Amino acid sequence: MTATVERGRRAAGARYRAGPPPPRRRDSYALYLLPGILAFLAVIVVPFLMNTGVSFTDWQGVGAPRWSGLANYRELLGDTEFWASFRHSLFMVVAMALVPTALGLVLAAALFDHIGKHFGSPVVAVLRACFYLPQVLPIAVAGIVWSWILAPDDGSLNALLDAVGLGSWRQDWLGDPDLALYTVMGVMVWVQLGFPLVVFMAGLQRVDPQLYEAAELDGAGWWRRFGHITLPQLRPEIHVVLTWCTVAALKVFGAVYVLTKGGPGGATDVPSYFSFTTFFEQTQVGYGAAISTVLTVLVLALGLIGLKLQTRAEDAEDGGLA
């Protein structure tokens, strides 16, 4: 025992004479970040700067661009088609952010707090996978399938209405200017619903089950448990989902391209598709670049605002717990 203690003292003395261990090199982590930084510059920053530069020119895609300054942006301010497409984006925010978030909250709470208790976790897993399936499908495939379903003559939806005796409700769902936008919104709710549902169900895993048990013992019904436990506990996830889905709604393109191509008569046009047609079909490259630049800045600003609000809410929650 004495020899062991003596060896320990000698080892400690040797370490003391050798001095403190050398500091770890922090600059080595930059090597792991370098590929991502280079990819970000090549794929995001450089194309955005080039697109911004083109937006200050009058160019048809061939020949030398002619500098026009802010002319494209001044024209954009008075372009009724652009503002109409922007209003359609607000409808898409409702369809892809607000409605899926609200439905996802209710469905996640029902699966977690009701169906899981009465039918077991395997049933919950199957239902969750079914709701999330549209997120896995390529938007082109989903759009083509829905265009078949919504076809005016031989579509499945109109055939179903005929079969149940509601043939008078048959519509040209994607060809009627008064219905096309709402039809696309309904499709996007179906596409987007699985994402908030999965996020909210993951968030419910961290909620203490004793909160629900105590509330149930006190006689609280399902809706009271939802309002007083589920909603407050899922506040961080709600911020994330709303920010993510709002950004996705503002830059939506594939569904509009596959389902309606912005028609009929521009009834479903959105800024991203409007920029695409201006850029490639009308060959007004400078003007199309100006539209996409404005949309990019708007998306970036909303993303930063959403992150700021989320950080502030988390700080307030941490302060309240402290």
Coordinates of N, CA and C in Angstrom, one line a residue, residues 19 41 97 164 196 241 318:
G19 N 4.5 20.6 -16.2 CA 3.7 21.7 -16.5 C 2.3 21.2 -17.0
L41 N -21.2 28.3 -50.3 CA -20.8 29.4 -51.2 C -21.1 29.1 -52.6
A97 N -49.1 26.1 -43.8 CA -48.5 26.4 -42.5 C -49.6 26.4 -41.4
V164 N -72.6 8.4 -55.3 CA -73.3 8.6 -54.1 C -74.5 9.5 -54.3
P196 N -45.8 18.4 -39.7 CA -46.1 18.9 -38.3 C -46.5 17.7 -37.4
V241 N -42.3 24.5 -36.6 CA -43.1 24.1 -37.7 C -43.7 25.3 -38.5
D318 N -37.1 29.7 -20.2 CA -36.0 29.3 -19.3 C -36.0 30.3 -18.1

